[in-house]
Coordinates of C-alpha atoms in Angstrom, one line a residue:
Chain I
M1 CA 61.0 124.6 146.3
N2 CA 61.2 122.2 149.6
Q3 CA 58.0 120.5 147.7
L4 CA 59.7 120.0 144.6
L5 CA 61.9 117.9 146.6
W6 CA 59.4 115.9 148.5
Y7 CA 57.8 115.6 144.9
V8 CA 61.0 114.2 143.5
S9 CA 62.0 112.1 146.3
R10 CA 58.7 110.4 145.8
A11 CA 58.8 110.0 142.2
T12 CA 62.3 108.2 141.8
G13 CA 61.7 106.0 145.3
L14 CA 58.6 104.6 143.1
V15 CA 60.8 104.4 139.9
S16 CA 63.8 102.9 141.8
L17 CA 61.1 100.3 142.9
V18 CA 59.9 99.2 139.5
L19 CA 62.7 99.2 138.0
L20 CA 64.4 96.7 141.0
T21 CA 61.4 94.6 140.7
T22 CA 61.9 94.4 137.0
V23 CA 66.1 93.6 137.7
L24 CA 65.0 90.7 140.1
V25 CA 62.6 89.0 137.4
L26 CA 65.7 89.2 134.9
G27 CA 68.0 87.9 137.1
A28 CA 65.9 85.3 138.1
V29 CA 65.0 84.1 135.0
T30 CA 68.5 83.9 133.8
S31 CA 69.2 81.5 136.0
G32 CA 66.8 78.0 136.8
R33 CA 65.1 76.3 134.4
R34 CA 64.4 76.8 130.6
A35 CA 66.9 80.2 131.0
P36 CA 67.4 81.7 128.3
H37 CA 69.8 80.6 125.6
G38 CA 72.1 82.6 122.7
E39 CA 70.9 86.0 121.6
R40 CA 68.1 86.5 124.1
A41 CA 70.3 85.3 127.2
T42 CA 72.6 88.1 125.9
V43 CA 69.7 90.6 125.7
V44 CA 68.3 89.4 129.0
M45 CA 71.4 89.9 130.7
G46 CA 72.3 93.1 129.4
L47 CA 69.1 94.4 130.5
H48 CA 69.8 93.3 133.7
R49 CA 72.7 94.9 134.1
W50 CA 71.8 98.4 132.8
L51 CA 68.4 98.5 134.4
S52 CA 70.7 98.1 137.8
L53 CA 72.8 100.5 136.9
G54 CA 69.9 103.0 136.2
M55 CA 68.1 102.2 139.2
V56 CA 71.5 103.1 141.0
V57 CA 70.8 107.0 139.3
F58 CA 66.9 106.9 140.4
L59 CA 68.3 105.9 143.7
G60 CA 70.8 108.4 144.4
V61 CA 68.0 111.0 143.6
H62 CA 65.4 109.5 146.0
V63 CA 67.9 109.8 148.5
G64 CA 69.3 112.7 147.9
T65 CA 65.9 114.8 147.8
A66 CA 65.2 112.8 150.9
V67 CA 67.8 113.9 152.6
A68 CA 67.6 117.8 151.1
E69 CA 64.2 118.3 151.8
T70 CA 62.8 119.6 155.3
Y71 CA 59.4 118.4 155.9
V72 CA 61.1 115.5 157.9
S73 CA 64.3 114.8 159.5
I74 CA 66.5 112.9 157.7
D75 CA 70.1 113.1 158.0
A76 CA 73.0 112.1 155.7
I77 CA 73.9 109.7 158.6
S78 CA 70.4 107.9 158.7
A79 CA 70.6 107.9 154.7
V80 CA 73.8 105.8 155.6
I81 CA 73.0 103.6 158.6
P82 CA 70.1 101.9 158.7
F83 CA 67.4 103.0 162.2
T84 CA 69.3 106.2 162.8
S85 CA 66.6 108.6 161.3
S86 CA 64.3 110.3 163.8
Y87 CA 61.4 110.4 161.5
S88 CA 59.9 106.7 161.4
T89 CA 63.2 105.2 162.1
L90 CA 61.9 101.3 161.4
W91 CA 60.2 102.3 157.5
V92 CA 63.3 104.9 156.8
G93 CA 65.8 102.3 158.2
L94 CA 64.7 99.7 155.7
G95 CA 64.9 101.7 152.9
T96 CA 68.5 103.2 154.6
L97 CA 69.5 99.3 154.7
A98 CA 67.9 98.1 151.3
V99 CA 70.1 101.0 149.8
D100 CA 73.1 99.4 151.4
L101 CA 72.9 95.9 150.3
I102 CA 72.2 97.2 146.9
I103 CA 75.8 99.4 147.0
A104 CA 77.5 95.8 147.9
V105 CA 75.7 94.2 145.5
V106 CA 76.8 96.9 142.7
V107 CA 80.0 97.1 144.2
T108 CA 80.9 93.2 144.3
S109 CA 79.4 92.8 140.3
W110 CA 81.8 95.8 139.3
L111 CA 84.8 94.0 141.2
R112 CA 83.5 90.5 139.9
L113 CA 86.5 89.2 138.0
R114 CA 88.9 90.4 140.5
I115 CA 87.1 88.7 143.8
P116 CA 86.5 85.2 144.5
E117 CA 83.3 83.8 142.8
R118 CA 81.9 82.7 145.9
A119 CA 82.0 86.0 147.1
W120 CA 80.1 87.5 144.5
R121 CA 77.7 84.9 144.5
A122 CA 76.9 85.5 148.3
V123 CA 76.8 89.2 147.9
H124 CA 74.7 89.1 145.2
L125 CA 72.1 86.0 146.9
T126 CA 71.2 88.8 149.4
S127 CA 69.3 90.3 146.8
Y128 CA 66.3 88.3 147.6
A129 CA 66.3 89.6 150.9
L130 CA 66.8 93.4 150.0
W131 CA 64.1 93.4 147.0
P132 CA 61.2 92.7 150.3
I133 CA 63.1 95.2 152.2
A134 CA 62.6 98.0 149.7
L135 CA 59.1 96.9 149.2
V136 CA 57.8 97.4 152.8
H137 CA 59.6 100.4 152.7
G138 CA 58.0 101.9 149.4
F139 CA 54.6 100.3 150.7
A140 CA 54.7 101.8 154.5
M141 CA 56.1 105.4 153.3
G142 CA 55.5 106.4 150.0
T143 CA 52.0 105.4 148.5
A144 CA 50.4 105.1 151.7
S145 CA 47.5 108.3 150.8
E146 CA 47.8 108.0 146.6
P147 CA 46.0 104.9 145.1
L148 CA 47.7 104.7 141.8
L149 CA 50.9 104.9 143.4
R150 CA 50.0 102.3 145.7
A151 CA 48.3 100.0 142.7
V152 CA 52.0 100.1 141.6
T153 CA 53.5 99.3 144.7
V154 CA 51.4 96.3 145.1
A155 CA 51.6 95.2 141.5
C156 CA 55.6 95.2 141.9
G157 CA 54.8 93.5 144.7
L158 CA 52.9 90.8 143.1
V159 CA 54.9 90.4 139.9
G160 CA 57.9 89.6 142.2
I161 CA 56.7 87.5 144.4
G162 CA 55.4 85.2 141.5
T163 CA 59.0 85.4 140.1
L164 CA 60.2 84.2 143.7
A165 CA 58.2 81.6 144.0
W166 CA 58.6 79.9 140.2
R167 CA 62.6 80.3 141.0
A168 CA 62.0 78.3 143.8
N169 CA 60.6 75.7 142.4
T170 CA 62.6 75.2 139.3
R171 CA 66.3 73.5 139.2
H172 CA 68.5 74.4 135.9
A173 CA 69.4 71.3 133.9
D174 CA 73.0 71.6 134.6
A175 CA 72.0 71.1 138.3
A176 CA 70.1 67.5 137.6
R177 CA 73.1 66.7 135.5
R178 CA 75.6 67.9 138.0
S179 CA 73.9 65.8 140.8
D180 CA 73.5 62.6 139.1
V181 CA 76.7 62.3 138.1
L182 CA 77.9 63.3 141.7
T183 CA 76.0 59.7 142.5
Q184 CA 78.8 57.6 140.5
E185 CA 81.7 56.7 142.3
W186 CA 84.1 59.5 142.8
T187 CA 86.8 58.6 146.1
Chain Z
M1 CA 127.3 62.9 143.2
T2 CA 125.7 65.0 140.5
D3 CA 123.0 66.5 141.6
I4 CA 120.0 64.7 140.1
L5 CA 118.7 68.1 138.6
E6 CA 121.5 68.6 136.2
L7 CA 121.3 65.1 135.4
L8 CA 117.9 65.5 134.4
D9 CA 118.5 68.3 132.7
A10 CA 121.4 66.6 130.7
A11 CA 118.9 63.8 129.9
G12 CA 116.2 65.3 128.5
L13 CA 114.0 63.2 130.1
T14 CA 110.4 64.4 129.4
G15 CA 107.5 63.4 131.0
R16 CA 106.0 59.6 130.0
G17 CA 102.0 59.9 130.7
G18 CA 101.8 62.0 127.5
A19 CA 101.8 65.3 127.8
A20 CA 105.8 65.3 127.3
F21 CA 106.8 68.0 129.5
S22 CA 110.3 68.4 130.5
T23 CA 110.8 66.5 134.3
A24 CA 113.8 68.7 135.4
V25 CA 111.3 71.8 135.1
K26 CA 108.6 70.0 137.2
V27 CA 111.1 68.0 139.8
R28 CA 112.8 71.1 140.4
A29 CA 109.8 73.5 141.1
A30 CA 109.1 70.0 143.2
R31 CA 111.9 70.6 145.1
E32 CA 111.8 74.4 145.8
E33 CA 107.8 74.1 146.7
G34 CA 109.2 70.7 148.7
A35 CA 105.8 69.2 147.4
A36 CA 104.3 66.2 147.9
V37 CA 104.8 63.6 145.2
I38 CA 102.3 61.2 143.7
V39 CA 103.4 58.6 141.2
N40 CA 100.7 58.1 138.3
A41 CA 100.4 54.1 137.9
C42 CA 96.6 54.4 136.5
D43 CA 96.8 53.0 133.2
G44 CA 94.3 55.3 132.7
E45 CA 94.0 55.5 128.9
I46 CA 92.2 53.0 126.7
G47 CA 94.8 50.4 126.4
A48 CA 97.4 51.2 128.2
A49 CA 99.2 48.5 130.2
K50 CA 102.6 50.3 130.9
D51 CA 102.3 51.7 134.2
G52 CA 101.4 48.0 135.2
Y53 CA 104.5 46.9 133.4
V54 CA 106.7 49.3 135.4
V55 CA 105.2 48.1 138.9
E56 CA 105.2 44.5 138.0
H57 CA 109.1 44.2 136.7
H58 CA 111.1 47.2 138.0
L59 CA 109.4 48.3 141.3
A60 CA 112.4 48.9 142.9
E61 CA 113.9 51.3 140.6
L62 CA 110.6 52.7 140.5
V63 CA 110.5 53.5 144.7
H64 CA 114.4 54.5 144.5
G65 CA 113.2 57.3 141.4
A66 CA 110.1 58.6 143.9
E67 CA 112.9 59.1 146.5
L68 CA 115.1 60.8 144.4
V69 CA 112.3 63.3 143.0
A70 CA 110.8 64.0 146.4
S71 CA 112.6 66.7 148.7
S72 CA 113.7 66.4 151.8
R73 CA 110.7 68.9 153.3
G74 CA 107.8 67.0 151.7
R75 CA 109.1 63.4 151.8
K76 CA 105.7 62.4 151.2
V77 CA 105.2 59.8 147.9
R78 CA 101.9 58.4 147.2
Y79 CA 101.3 55.8 144.2
A80 CA 98.3 56.4 142.4
A81 CA 96.8 53.4 141.0
H82 CA 92.7 52.1 139.8
R83 CA 90.7 50.6 142.9
G84 CA 90.8 46.4 142.5
S85 CA 93.7 46.6 139.4
A86 CA 96.6 44.2 140.0
T87 CA 98.8 47.1 139.8
A88 CA 97.1 48.3 143.3
S89 CA 97.8 45.6 145.0
T90 CA 101.6 44.9 144.2
L91 CA 102.3 48.1 145.2
R92 CA 100.1 47.7 148.7
R93 CA 102.4 43.8 148.7
A94 CA 105.5 46.3 148.9
G95 CA 104.0 48.2 151.6
L96 CA 103.8 51.3 149.5
D97 CA 101.1 54.2 150.4
V98 CA 98.8 53.6 147.8
L99 CA 96.3 56.3 146.7
E100 CA 93.3 54.2 145.4
T101 CA 91.2 55.9 142.7
P102 CA 87.8 55.2 141.1
A103 CA 88.7 52.9 137.7
R104 CA 87.4 56.0 135.4
Y105 CA 89.0 57.9 132.8
V106 CA 89.4 61.2 134.5
S107 CA 89.8 60.1 137.8
S108 CA 93.4 59.4 136.7
E109 CA 94.1 62.9 135.7
E110 CA 96.5 64.7 137.2
T111 CA 94.7 67.1 139.2
A112 CA 91.8 64.5 139.6
L113 CA 94.4 62.7 141.7
I114 CA 95.7 65.6 143.5
S115 CA 91.7 66.5 144.5
L116 CA 91.2 63.2 145.9
A117 CA 94.9 63.1 147.7
S118 CA 93.4 66.2 149.2
G119 CA 90.3 64.9 150.5
G120 CA 87.9 65.4 147.7
L121 CA 86.2 63.6 144.4
A122 CA 88.4 62.1 142.0
R123 CA 87.8 65.1 140.0
P124 CA 89.7 67.2 137.5
M125 CA 90.3 70.6 138.9
T126 CA 91.1 74.0 136.8
K127 CA 95.0 74.3 136.9
R128 CA 94.8 78.3 137.4
K129 CA 98.7 77.8 137.7
P130 CA 100.7 74.1 138.2
F131 CA 99.7 72.5 141.6
V132 CA 103.4 71.9 142.0
Y133 CA 102.7 75.6 143.6
G134 CA 99.8 74.6 145.5
G135 CA 96.4 76.1 145.0
R136 CA 93.0 75.9 145.4
D137 CA 89.9 73.8 144.3
S138 CA 86.5 74.8 143.1
D139 CA 85.4 75.2 146.4
G140 CA 88.1 77.6 147.2
R141 CA 89.8 74.9 150.0
A142 CA 93.1 74.8 149.7
V143 CA 95.5 72.7 148.0
R144 CA 98.9 72.2 149.2
P145 CA 102.2 71.6 146.6
T146 CA 101.7 68.7 145.0
V147 CA 103.8 66.8 141.7
V148 CA 102.2 64.1 139.9
L149 CA 104.2 61.9 137.8
N150 CA 103.8 59.3 135.3
A151 CA 105.2 55.6 137.1
E152 CA 107.4 55.6 133.8
T153 CA 108.6 58.8 134.3
V154 CA 110.2 57.9 137.5
W155 CA 111.6 54.6 136.6
R156 CA 113.1 56.7 134.0
V157 CA 114.5 59.0 136.6
A158 CA 116.1 56.2 138.5
Q159 CA 118.0 55.2 135.3
V160 CA 119.4 58.4 134.3
A161 CA 120.8 58.3 138.1
T162 CA 121.9 54.8 138.0
H163 CA 123.6 54.9 134.3
G164 CA 123.8 59.0 133.8
P165 CA 122.8 61.2 131.0
A166 CA 125.0 60.2 127.8
W167 CA 123.5 56.5 128.5
F168 CA 119.8 58.0 127.9
R169 CA 120.7 60.8 125.6
S170 CA 122.3 57.4 123.0
I171 CA 118.6 55.5 122.7
G172 CA 116.1 57.5 121.0
T173 CA 116.7 60.7 118.8
R174 CA 117.6 63.8 119.5
E175 CA 114.1 65.4 119.8
E176 CA 112.9 62.3 122.1
P177 CA 115.7 60.9 123.8
G178 CA 116.0 57.7 125.9
P179 CA 114.1 54.6 126.4
R180 CA 110.5 54.7 126.0
L181 CA 108.0 51.8 126.5
V182 CA 104.9 51.0 124.0
T183 CA 102.1 49.0 125.1
V184 CA 100.6 47.6 122.2
T185 CA 97.4 45.7 121.9
G186 CA 94.2 44.9 120.3
A187 CA 94.3 42.5 117.3
V188 CA 97.5 41.2 118.0
Q189 CA 99.0 38.0 118.9
H190 CA 101.5 39.1 121.5
P191 CA 100.0 42.0 123.3
G192 CA 102.2 43.4 125.9
V193 CA 104.7 46.2 126.6
L194 CA 107.6 46.8 124.3
D195 CA 110.5 48.3 125.8
T196 CA 111.6 50.6 122.6
E197 CA 112.8 53.8 121.6
A198 CA 111.7 56.7 119.8
G199 CA 112.6 56.4 115.9
T200 CA 111.8 53.0 115.7
P201 CA 109.8 51.8 112.8
I202 CA 106.4 51.2 113.9
A203 CA 106.0 48.6 111.8
D204 CA 108.7 46.5 113.7
L205 CA 106.5 47.6 116.7
L206 CA 103.4 45.7 115.1
D207 CA 105.5 42.8 114.2
A208 CA 107.1 42.2 117.7
A209 CA 103.7 42.2 118.9
A210 CA 102.7 40.0 115.5
A211 CA 99.8 42.1 114.8
D212 CA 96.8 40.5 112.7
S213 CA 98.2 41.3 109.1
R214 CA 94.6 42.1 107.8
A215 CA 94.1 44.8 110.4
E216 CA 93.3 48.0 108.6
H217 CA 93.2 50.7 111.0
L218 CA 94.8 51.3 114.5
V219 CA 94.4 53.8 117.1
I220 CA 97.5 55.5 118.3
G221 CA 97.3 57.3 121.9
G222 CA 93.9 56.0 123.1
L223 CA 90.8 58.0 123.5
G224 CA 92.8 61.1 123.5
G225 CA 95.2 60.2 120.6
V226 CA 94.5 59.6 116.8
L227 CA 92.7 56.8 114.7
A228 CA 95.5 55.9 111.7
P229 CA 95.4 53.4 108.8
V230 CA 97.9 50.6 109.3
A231 CA 99.2 51.1 105.7
A232 CA 100.3 54.3 106.2
A233 CA 101.3 53.6 110.3
R234 CA 103.7 51.0 108.9
A235 CA 105.6 53.4 107.2
L236 CA 106.3 56.0 109.6
A237 CA 108.7 55.8 112.8
W238 CA 107.7 56.0 116.5
S239 CA 108.0 59.6 117.0
T240 CA 106.1 62.8 117.5
A241 CA 107.4 64.7 114.4
E242 CA 106.3 61.6 112.2
L243 CA 103.1 60.6 113.7
A244 CA 101.7 64.7 113.3
Q245 CA 101.0 63.5 110.0
F246 CA 97.5 62.2 111.4
G247 CA 97.8 64.8 113.9
G248 CA 99.2 62.1 117.1
S249 CA 102.2 62.2 119.4
V250 CA 103.9 59.4 121.0
G251 CA 101.6 60.5 123.5
P252 CA 101.2 57.8 126.6
G253 CA 102.8 55.1 124.4
I254 CA 99.4 52.7 122.9
I255 CA 99.2 51.5 119.8
D256 CA 95.4 49.6 119.6
V257 CA 95.3 47.6 116.6
L258 CA 92.0 47.6 115.7
D259 CA 89.9 43.7 114.9
P260 CA 89.5 43.7 110.6
H261 CA 86.1 42.0 111.0
R262 CA 84.9 44.8 113.4
C263 CA 83.3 48.0 111.7
P264 CA 85.4 50.5 112.7
V265 CA 82.8 53.3 112.7
A266 CA 81.4 50.9 115.1
V267 CA 84.6 51.1 117.1
V268 CA 84.9 54.7 117.2
D269 CA 81.0 54.4 118.5
S270 CA 81.7 52.4 121.5
Y271 CA 85.1 54.8 122.2
L272 CA 82.8 57.9 122.3
A273 CA 80.0 56.2 124.3
F274 CA 82.4 55.3 127.0
A275 CA 84.4 58.9 126.7
A276 CA 80.0 60.1 127.4
G277 CA 79.9 58.4 130.0
E278 CA 82.9 59.2 131.8
S279 CA 82.1 63.3 132.3
A280 CA 83.2 64.1 135.8
G281 CA 79.9 66.8 135.2
Q282 CA 81.8 70.0 135.9
C283 CA 82.5 71.8 132.9
G284 CA 80.0 72.1 129.8
P285 CA 82.0 70.9 126.9
C286 CA 82.5 67.6 129.2
M287 CA 79.1 67.4 130.5
F288 CA 77.0 68.5 127.4
G289 CA 79.6 68.4 124.2
V290 CA 81.0 64.9 124.7
P291 CA 77.4 63.3 125.1
A292 CA 76.1 65.2 122.0
L293 CA 79.3 64.4 119.9
S294 CA 78.7 60.3 121.0
A295 CA 74.8 61.2 119.9
A296 CA 76.0 62.6 116.4
W297 CA 78.4 59.9 115.4
A298 CA 76.2 57.4 116.5
D299 CA 74.0 58.8 114.0
L300 CA 76.5 58.0 111.5
L301 CA 76.3 54.2 112.5
D302 CA 72.6 53.9 112.6
H303 CA 71.9 56.1 109.5
R304 CA 73.4 57.0 106.3
P305 CA 76.4 58.8 107.0
T306 CA 75.4 61.9 105.0
P307 CA 77.7 64.7 104.5
A308 CA 75.3 67.0 106.8
R309 CA 75.5 64.3 109.2
V310 CA 79.5 64.1 109.3
E311 CA 79.2 68.0 109.5
I312 CA 77.3 67.7 112.6
V313 CA 79.8 65.5 114.2
R314 CA 83.0 67.7 112.7
A315 CA 80.6 70.8 114.5
R316 CA 80.6 69.4 117.8
A317 CA 83.8 67.9 117.6
G318 CA 85.2 71.6 117.1
L319 CA 83.1 73.3 120.2
L320 CA 85.1 70.8 122.8
P321 CA 88.9 72.4 122.7
N322 CA 90.2 74.6 125.2
R323 CA 87.0 74.9 127.2
G324 CA 87.4 72.2 130.4
A325 CA 89.3 72.0 133.4
C326 CA 91.0 69.1 131.8
R327 CA 91.8 68.2 128.1
F328 CA 89.8 65.3 128.1
P329 CA 87.3 67.0 125.7
D330 CA 90.3 68.3 123.5
G331 CA 91.7 64.7 123.5
V332 CA 88.1 63.1 122.6
A333 CA 88.0 65.8 119.8
R334 CA 91.3 65.1 118.1
F335 CA 90.3 62.0 118.5
T336 CA 86.8 62.4 116.5
A337 CA 88.6 64.5 113.8
S338 CA 91.4 61.6 112.8
A339 CA 88.9 59.1 112.7
L340 CA 86.4 61.4 110.2
Q341 CA 89.7 61.4 108.0
T342 CA 91.0 57.7 108.5
L343 CA 87.6 57.0 108.1
R344 CA 86.1 58.7 105.0
P345 CA 86.3 55.8 102.5
H346 CA 84.9 54.0 105.2
L347 CA 81.9 56.2 105.8
N348 CA 81.6 56.8 102.0
A349 CA 80.7 52.8 101.6
H350 CA 78.5 53.0 104.4
R351 CA 76.7 55.6 102.3
D352 CA 76.4 53.6 99.4
G353 CA 75.0 51.0 101.6
R354 CA 77.6 48.3 102.5
C355 CA 80.3 48.0 104.9
P356 CA 83.8 47.1 103.9
S357 CA 84.4 45.4 107.2
E358 CA 83.8 41.3 106.6
R359 CA 81.3 40.3 109.2
T360 CA 79.3 42.7 111.1
S361 CA 78.8 44.8 108.1
G362 CA 76.4 47.7 109.2
V363 CA 75.5 45.9 112.4
R364 CA 75.4 48.4 115.5
S365 CA 77.2 46.5 118.2
R366 CA 78.4 48.4 121.3
A367 CA 81.6 47.0 122.8

């Protein structure tokens, strides 16, 4: 039973990382130049939202099984508060931190119509930090002994870094027009 | 003295800036909120001159009206006028607090003035609720309660206080009581501002300004108004009920008689090109929709106005209303729809390769 929990925890962790990377890519392409238009935009945004919720399910199982199994001691507190685990404090702590950020992003997106747009945006931007945190956590902990799993993590890293590099070097057409207009006389 | 709010209620004064909202309701809210008062003397609409007329000829009454509107708590009155305008310098010479705005279309709009007055840019803000109750700009900064009233409206407030509501109601129509100013401009011998009233035949207004008898089209209410045939307009009275026939209203009180020698399709093109350049770069319909509409209309002028090209104009205009922070795109859409309707015979002539306007037939020109 304990062994099963251990495998489930590793598997769901890896699936969570793949889904998180997919959600990151889908989110990044909805802003920036060549953003999808029309029906395609609806599909991309729908996938971004529903895959992120799907990831939360896998993540919940990942955290739950990690706490439940007893090979290593990760208690319920260290599943919530970062860097409190006696086992592998740093790497487990990064995972906890990523989970906390994901909870914040999901909750603010859920309440998006009820909270200021700026608050939603500020929290959502932390996704750019939580993805590398989760990646390092996954790379350092789960996959070190298994070439195939490691390859998946590395692939996630390469895809994500490529997406972030593209996003950093692109600007939405709206933003260009807006800043043009701002150079006119407005005061 | 009877309270000014009761007098305004009894008089039925409505805003003369175009929206025709009850002044009594606005002033009551302004009093309750201790709102700052901005008197809009921008003459922001194309062809408008009546705010300048009020400042020029009735400044003492204007100032009196503004004092009546301002509550004792928020006794801060500012007078908004375009930078460099004669109106701005007249106001400044009188020692008044002048809010100088860029001489732009959208900067003369109510919420743009409030934004400028609270230290922001003169660009329209989303009205989640009227700013007379205070609110927030798009960056979330607090905006203090502020009410904006058109200069003519404020002058009429002073008149109501002096002469009483019965006098006010004895002028105009039952639905649109009181005296009102109309600017008549364009192809007329005596351009200027007429102190008239609702119900006056439009023919009388045109004759008073000695409009060119050959003129075929006129614009009522500027860029946010409608384009109409002179012949049909002459048969109507100056009232919102009758102007509704063209989809228009008395609005900000402007009649612009178009030069009969200039192709009206080209005139509309210059109106829309101006509109495209006036975007505040905030909302989609204004940033992209209005320039796209202007480009589609330019195609009617540069190429044969086929039904397909006309349909593109109609479709793009139809996408503009009810989507911006201010009503600028809505006004442009209304203007374009009326131009399509009124100029249908003219566009048909273009399609047959000729232009009924005498001199500049088919020649593209931008004002």
